[in-house]
PDB file of C-alpha atoms in Angstrom:
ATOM      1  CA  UNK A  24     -22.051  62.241  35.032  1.00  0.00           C
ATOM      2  CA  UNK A  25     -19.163  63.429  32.919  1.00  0.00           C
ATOM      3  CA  UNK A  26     -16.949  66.341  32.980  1.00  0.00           C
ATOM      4  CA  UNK A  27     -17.298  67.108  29.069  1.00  0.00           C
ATOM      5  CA  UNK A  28     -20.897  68.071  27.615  1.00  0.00           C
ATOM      6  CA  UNK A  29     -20.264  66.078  24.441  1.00  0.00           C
ATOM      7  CA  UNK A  30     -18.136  63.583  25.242  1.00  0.00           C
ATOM      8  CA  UNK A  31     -18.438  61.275  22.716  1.00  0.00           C
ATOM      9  CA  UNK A  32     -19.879  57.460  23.517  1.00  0.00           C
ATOM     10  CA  UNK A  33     -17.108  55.126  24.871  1.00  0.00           C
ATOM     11  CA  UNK A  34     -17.374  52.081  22.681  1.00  0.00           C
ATOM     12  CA  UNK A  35     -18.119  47.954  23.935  1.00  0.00           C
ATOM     13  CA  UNK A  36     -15.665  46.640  21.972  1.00  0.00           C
ATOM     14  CA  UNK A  37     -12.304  45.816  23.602  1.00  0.00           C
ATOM     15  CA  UNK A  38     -10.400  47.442  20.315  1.00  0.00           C
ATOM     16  CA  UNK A  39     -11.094  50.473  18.513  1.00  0.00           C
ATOM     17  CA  UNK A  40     -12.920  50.115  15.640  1.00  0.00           C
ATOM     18  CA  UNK A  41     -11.643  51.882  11.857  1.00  0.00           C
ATOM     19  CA  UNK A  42     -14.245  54.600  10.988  1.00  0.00           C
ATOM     20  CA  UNK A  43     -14.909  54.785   6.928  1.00  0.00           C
ATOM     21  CA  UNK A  44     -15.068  57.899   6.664  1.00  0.00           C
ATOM     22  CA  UNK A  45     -12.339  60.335   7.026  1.00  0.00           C
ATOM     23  CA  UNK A  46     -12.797  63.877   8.579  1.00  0.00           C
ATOM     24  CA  UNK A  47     -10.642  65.682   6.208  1.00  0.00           C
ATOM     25  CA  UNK A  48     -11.299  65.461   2.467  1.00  0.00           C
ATOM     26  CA  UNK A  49      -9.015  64.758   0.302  1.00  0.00           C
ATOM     27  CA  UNK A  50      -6.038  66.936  -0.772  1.00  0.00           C
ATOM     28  CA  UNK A  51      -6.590  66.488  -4.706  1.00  0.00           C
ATOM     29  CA  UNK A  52     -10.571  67.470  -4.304  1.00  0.00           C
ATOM     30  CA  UNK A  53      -9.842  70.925  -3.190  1.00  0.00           C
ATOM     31  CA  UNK A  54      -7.758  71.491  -5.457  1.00  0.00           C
ATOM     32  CA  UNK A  55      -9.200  72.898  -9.154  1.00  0.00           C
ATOM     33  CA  UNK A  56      -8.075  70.293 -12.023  1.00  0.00           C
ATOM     34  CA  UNK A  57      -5.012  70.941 -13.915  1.00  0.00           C
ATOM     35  CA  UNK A  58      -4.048  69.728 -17.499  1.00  0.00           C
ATOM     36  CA  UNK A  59      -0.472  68.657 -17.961  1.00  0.00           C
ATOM     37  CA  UNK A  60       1.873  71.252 -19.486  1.00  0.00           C
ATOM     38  CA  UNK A  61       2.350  70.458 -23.155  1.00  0.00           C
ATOM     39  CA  UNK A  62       5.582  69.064 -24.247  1.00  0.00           C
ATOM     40  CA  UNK A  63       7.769  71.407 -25.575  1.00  0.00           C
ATOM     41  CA  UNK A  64       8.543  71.587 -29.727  1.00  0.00           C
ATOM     42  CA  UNK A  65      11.477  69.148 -30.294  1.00  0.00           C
ATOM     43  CA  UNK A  66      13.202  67.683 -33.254  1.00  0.00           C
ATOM     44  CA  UNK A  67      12.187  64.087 -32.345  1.00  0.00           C
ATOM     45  CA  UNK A  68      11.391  61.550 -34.541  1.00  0.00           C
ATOM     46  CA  UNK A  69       8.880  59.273 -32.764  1.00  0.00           C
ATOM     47  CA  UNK A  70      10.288  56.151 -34.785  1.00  0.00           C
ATOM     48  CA  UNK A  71      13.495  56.818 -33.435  1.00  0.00           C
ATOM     49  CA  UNK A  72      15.769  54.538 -30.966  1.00  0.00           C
ATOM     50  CA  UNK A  73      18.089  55.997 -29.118  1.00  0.00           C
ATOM     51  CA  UNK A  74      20.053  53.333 -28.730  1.00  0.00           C
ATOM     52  CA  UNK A  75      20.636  53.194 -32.691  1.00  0.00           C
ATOM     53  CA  UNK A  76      22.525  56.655 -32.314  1.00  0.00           C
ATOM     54  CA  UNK A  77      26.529  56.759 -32.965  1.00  0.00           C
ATOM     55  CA  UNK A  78      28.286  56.922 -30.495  1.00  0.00           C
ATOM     56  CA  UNK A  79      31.992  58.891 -30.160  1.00  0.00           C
ATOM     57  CA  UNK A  80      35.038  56.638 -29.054  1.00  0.00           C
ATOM     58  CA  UNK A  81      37.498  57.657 -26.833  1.00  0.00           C
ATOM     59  CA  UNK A  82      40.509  58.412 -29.260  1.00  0.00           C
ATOM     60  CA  UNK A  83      42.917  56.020 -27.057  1.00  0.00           C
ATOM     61  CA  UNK A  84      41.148  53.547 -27.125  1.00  0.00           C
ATOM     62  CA  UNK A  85      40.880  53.383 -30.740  1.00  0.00           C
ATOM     63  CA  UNK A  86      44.268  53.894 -31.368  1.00  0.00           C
ATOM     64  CA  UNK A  87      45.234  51.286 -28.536  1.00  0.00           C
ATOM     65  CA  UNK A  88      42.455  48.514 -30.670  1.00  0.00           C
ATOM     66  CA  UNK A  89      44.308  49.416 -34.117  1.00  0.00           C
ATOM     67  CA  UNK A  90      48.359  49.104 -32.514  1.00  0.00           C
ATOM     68  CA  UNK A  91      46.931  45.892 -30.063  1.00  0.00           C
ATOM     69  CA  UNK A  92      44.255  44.580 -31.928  1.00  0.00           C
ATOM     70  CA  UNK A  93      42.780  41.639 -29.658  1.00  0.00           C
ATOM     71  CA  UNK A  94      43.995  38.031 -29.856  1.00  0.00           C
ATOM     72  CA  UNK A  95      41.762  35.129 -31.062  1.00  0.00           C
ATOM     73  CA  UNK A  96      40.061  33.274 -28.584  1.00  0.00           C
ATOM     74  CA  UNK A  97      42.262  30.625 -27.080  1.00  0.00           C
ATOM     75  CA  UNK A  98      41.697  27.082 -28.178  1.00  0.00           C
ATOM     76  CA  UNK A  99      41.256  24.127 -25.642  1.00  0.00           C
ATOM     77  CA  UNK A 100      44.781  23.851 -25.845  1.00  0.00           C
ATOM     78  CA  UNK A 101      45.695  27.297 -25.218  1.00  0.00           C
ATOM     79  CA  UNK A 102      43.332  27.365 -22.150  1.00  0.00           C
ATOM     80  CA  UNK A 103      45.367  24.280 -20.577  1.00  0.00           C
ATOM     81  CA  UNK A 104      48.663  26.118 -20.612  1.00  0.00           C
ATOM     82  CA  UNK A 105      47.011  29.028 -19.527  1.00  0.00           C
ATOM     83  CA  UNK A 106      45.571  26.812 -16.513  1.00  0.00           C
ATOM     84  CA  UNK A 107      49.080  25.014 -16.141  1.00  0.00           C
ATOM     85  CA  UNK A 108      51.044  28.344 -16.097  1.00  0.00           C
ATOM     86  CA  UNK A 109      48.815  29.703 -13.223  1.00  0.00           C
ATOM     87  CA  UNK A 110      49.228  26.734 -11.511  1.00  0.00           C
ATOM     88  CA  UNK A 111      52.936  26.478 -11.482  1.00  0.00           C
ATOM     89  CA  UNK A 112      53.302  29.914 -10.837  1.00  0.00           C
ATOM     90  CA  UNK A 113      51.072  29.317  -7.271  1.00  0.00           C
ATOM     91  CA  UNK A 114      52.881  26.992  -6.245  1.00  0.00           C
ATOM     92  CA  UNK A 115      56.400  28.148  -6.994  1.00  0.00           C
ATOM     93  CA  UNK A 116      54.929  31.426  -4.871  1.00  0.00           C
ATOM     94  CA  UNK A 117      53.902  29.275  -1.742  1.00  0.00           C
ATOM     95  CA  UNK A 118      57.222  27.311  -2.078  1.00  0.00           C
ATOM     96  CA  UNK A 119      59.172  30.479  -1.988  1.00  0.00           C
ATOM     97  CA  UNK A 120      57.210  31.911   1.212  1.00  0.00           C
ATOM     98  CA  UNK A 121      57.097  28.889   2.934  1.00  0.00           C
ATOM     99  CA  UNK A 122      60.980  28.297   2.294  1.00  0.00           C
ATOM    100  CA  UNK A 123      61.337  31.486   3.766  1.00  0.00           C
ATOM    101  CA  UNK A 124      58.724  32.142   6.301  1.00  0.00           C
ATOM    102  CA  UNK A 125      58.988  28.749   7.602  1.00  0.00           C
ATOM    103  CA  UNK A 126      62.585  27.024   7.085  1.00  0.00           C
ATOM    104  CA  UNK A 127      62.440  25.585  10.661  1.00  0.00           C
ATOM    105  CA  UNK A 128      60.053  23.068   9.240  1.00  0.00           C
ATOM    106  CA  UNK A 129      62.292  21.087   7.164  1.00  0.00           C
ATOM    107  CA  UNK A 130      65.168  21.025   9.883  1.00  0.00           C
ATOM    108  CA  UNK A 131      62.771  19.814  12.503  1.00  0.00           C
ATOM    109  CA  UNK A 132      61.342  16.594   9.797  1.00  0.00           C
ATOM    110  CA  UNK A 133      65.063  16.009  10.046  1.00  0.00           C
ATOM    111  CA  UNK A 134      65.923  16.005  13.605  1.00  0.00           C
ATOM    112  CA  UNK A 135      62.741  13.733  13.757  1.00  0.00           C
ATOM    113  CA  UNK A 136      64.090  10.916  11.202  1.00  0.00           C
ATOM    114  CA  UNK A 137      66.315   8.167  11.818  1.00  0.00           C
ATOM    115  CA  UNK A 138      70.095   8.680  10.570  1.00  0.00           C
ATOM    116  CA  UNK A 139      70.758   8.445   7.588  1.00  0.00           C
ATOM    117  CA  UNK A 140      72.304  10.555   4.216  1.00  0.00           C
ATOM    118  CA  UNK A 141      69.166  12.400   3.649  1.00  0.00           C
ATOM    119  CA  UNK A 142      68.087  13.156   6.952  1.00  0.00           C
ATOM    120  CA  UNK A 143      71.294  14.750   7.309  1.00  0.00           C
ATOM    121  CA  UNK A 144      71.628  16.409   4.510  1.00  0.00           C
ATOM    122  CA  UNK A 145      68.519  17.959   4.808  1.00  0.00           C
ATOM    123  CA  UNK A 146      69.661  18.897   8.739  1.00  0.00           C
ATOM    124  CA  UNK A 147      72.579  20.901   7.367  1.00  0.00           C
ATOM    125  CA  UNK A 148      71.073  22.539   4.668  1.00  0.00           C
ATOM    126  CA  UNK A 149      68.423  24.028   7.016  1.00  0.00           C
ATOM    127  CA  UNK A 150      70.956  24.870   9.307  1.00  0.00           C
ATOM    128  CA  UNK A 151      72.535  26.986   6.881  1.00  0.00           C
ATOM    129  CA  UNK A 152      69.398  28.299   5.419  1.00  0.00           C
ATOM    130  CA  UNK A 153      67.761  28.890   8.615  1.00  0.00           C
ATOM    131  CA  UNK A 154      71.440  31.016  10.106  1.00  0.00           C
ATOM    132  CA  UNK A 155      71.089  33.191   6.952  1.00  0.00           C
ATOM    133  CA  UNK A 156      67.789  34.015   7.113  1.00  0.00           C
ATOM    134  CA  UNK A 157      68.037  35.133  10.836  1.00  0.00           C
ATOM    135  CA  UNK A 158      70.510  37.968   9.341  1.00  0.00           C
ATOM    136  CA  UNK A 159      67.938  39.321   7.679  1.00  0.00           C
ATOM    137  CA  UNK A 160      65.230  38.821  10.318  1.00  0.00           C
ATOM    138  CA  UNK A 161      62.851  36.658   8.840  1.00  0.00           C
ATOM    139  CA  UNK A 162      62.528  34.077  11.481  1.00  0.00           C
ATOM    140  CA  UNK A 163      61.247  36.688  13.840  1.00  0.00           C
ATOM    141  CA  UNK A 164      57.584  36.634  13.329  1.00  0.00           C
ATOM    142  CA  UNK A 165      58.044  33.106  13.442  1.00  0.00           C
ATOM    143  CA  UNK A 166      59.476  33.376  16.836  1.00  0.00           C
ATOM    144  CA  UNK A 167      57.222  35.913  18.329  1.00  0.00           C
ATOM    145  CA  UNK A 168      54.658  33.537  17.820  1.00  0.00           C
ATOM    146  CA  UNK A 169      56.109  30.572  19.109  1.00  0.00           C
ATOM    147  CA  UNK A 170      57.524  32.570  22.401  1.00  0.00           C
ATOM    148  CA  UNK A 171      53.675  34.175  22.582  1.00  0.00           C
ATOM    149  CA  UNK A 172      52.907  30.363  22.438  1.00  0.00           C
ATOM    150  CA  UNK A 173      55.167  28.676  24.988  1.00  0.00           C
ATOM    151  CA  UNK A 174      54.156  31.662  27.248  1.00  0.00           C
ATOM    152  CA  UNK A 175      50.218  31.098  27.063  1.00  0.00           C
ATOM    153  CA  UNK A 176      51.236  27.390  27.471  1.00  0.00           C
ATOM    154  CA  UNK A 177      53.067  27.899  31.230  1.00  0.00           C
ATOM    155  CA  UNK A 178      51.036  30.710  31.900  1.00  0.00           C
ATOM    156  CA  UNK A 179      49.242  29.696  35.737  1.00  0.00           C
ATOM    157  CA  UNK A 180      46.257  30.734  37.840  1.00  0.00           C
ATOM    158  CA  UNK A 181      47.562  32.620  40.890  1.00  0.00           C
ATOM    159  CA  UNK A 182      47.710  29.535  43.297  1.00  0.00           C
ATOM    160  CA  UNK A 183      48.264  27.163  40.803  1.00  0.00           C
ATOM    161  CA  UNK A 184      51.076  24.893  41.021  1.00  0.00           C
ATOM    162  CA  UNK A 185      54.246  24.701  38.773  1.00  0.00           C
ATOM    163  CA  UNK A 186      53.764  21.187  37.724  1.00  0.00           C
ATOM    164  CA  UNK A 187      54.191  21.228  34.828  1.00  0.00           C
ATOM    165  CA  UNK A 188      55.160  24.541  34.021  1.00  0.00           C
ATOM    166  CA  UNK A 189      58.710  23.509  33.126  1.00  0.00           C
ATOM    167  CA  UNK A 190      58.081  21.554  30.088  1.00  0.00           C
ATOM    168  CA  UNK A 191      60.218  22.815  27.153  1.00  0.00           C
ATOM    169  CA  UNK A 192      59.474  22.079  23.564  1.00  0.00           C
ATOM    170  CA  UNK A 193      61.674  20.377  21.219  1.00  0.00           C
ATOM    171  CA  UNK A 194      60.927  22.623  18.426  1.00  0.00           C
ATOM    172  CA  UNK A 195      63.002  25.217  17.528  1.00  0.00           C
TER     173      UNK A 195
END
């Protein structure tokens, strides 16, 4: 017994099955046949490329190729210098930041040698270096970082002993 008067068989099969045939016909069958418009009259030569066509140049740009005409290619030569240039250059720019970003470094080597002329030498240039750069406030990021540091590092659990948490550093 079934509640619908057609119902429609339920199938064996544990999956549905794909039917063939589709109940709606295709969109392009109802529709009557249509010829593509024509193409319009034109000028166009078929054995044409329009790639071969002239192009117009920017006016500054041709006047900047005739008063800076390009260089020759550089030789092997050339390219070493080139190479040797960029190099020197990189360097003398991390030697300047780290001379000023990070003096401390070369008074602490010295503080950690044993006496002697260049040890000290190097100690009181530092000192000098380092005193004139704190005028201008360039050891501060320096020092946030190391404060943020020693913080973190005697930073304690609640409960936690201070063992420990007295240890200074001999840096700075």
């Amino acid at each position: 017994m079934t509640n619908y008067r057609d119902e429609p068989p339920i199938p064996l099969e544990p999956f549905p099955v794909h039917q063939a045939e589709s109940p709606f016909p295709p969109l392009y069958e109802s529709l009557p046949p249509q010829e593509p418009p024509p193409d319009p009259p034109s000028d166009w030569i078929e054995t044409a490329d329009a790639h071969d066509l002239p192009t117009r140049e920017n006016a500054l740009v041709a006047l900047g190729r005739f008063a800076f005409p390009p260089a020759p290619p550089l030789d092997d030569e050339g390219v070493a210098a080139r190479d040797r240039r960029w190099t020197s250059r990189t360097i003398l720019t991390a030697t300047v930041f780290l001379l000023i970003f990070n003096a401390v470094s070369p008074l602490n080597w010295a503080r950690q040698q044993p006496p002697g002329w260049l040890p000290q030498t190097v100690e009181r240039l530092s000192e000098v270096w380092t005193e004139q750069l704190a005028v201008f406030g360039v050891d501060m990021p320096r020092r946030g970082l190391r404060e943020g540091w020693d913080a973190a590092r005697e930073a304690r659990f609640i409960g936690q002993g201070a063992e420990g948490a007295g240890s200074t550093s001999p840096r700075d």
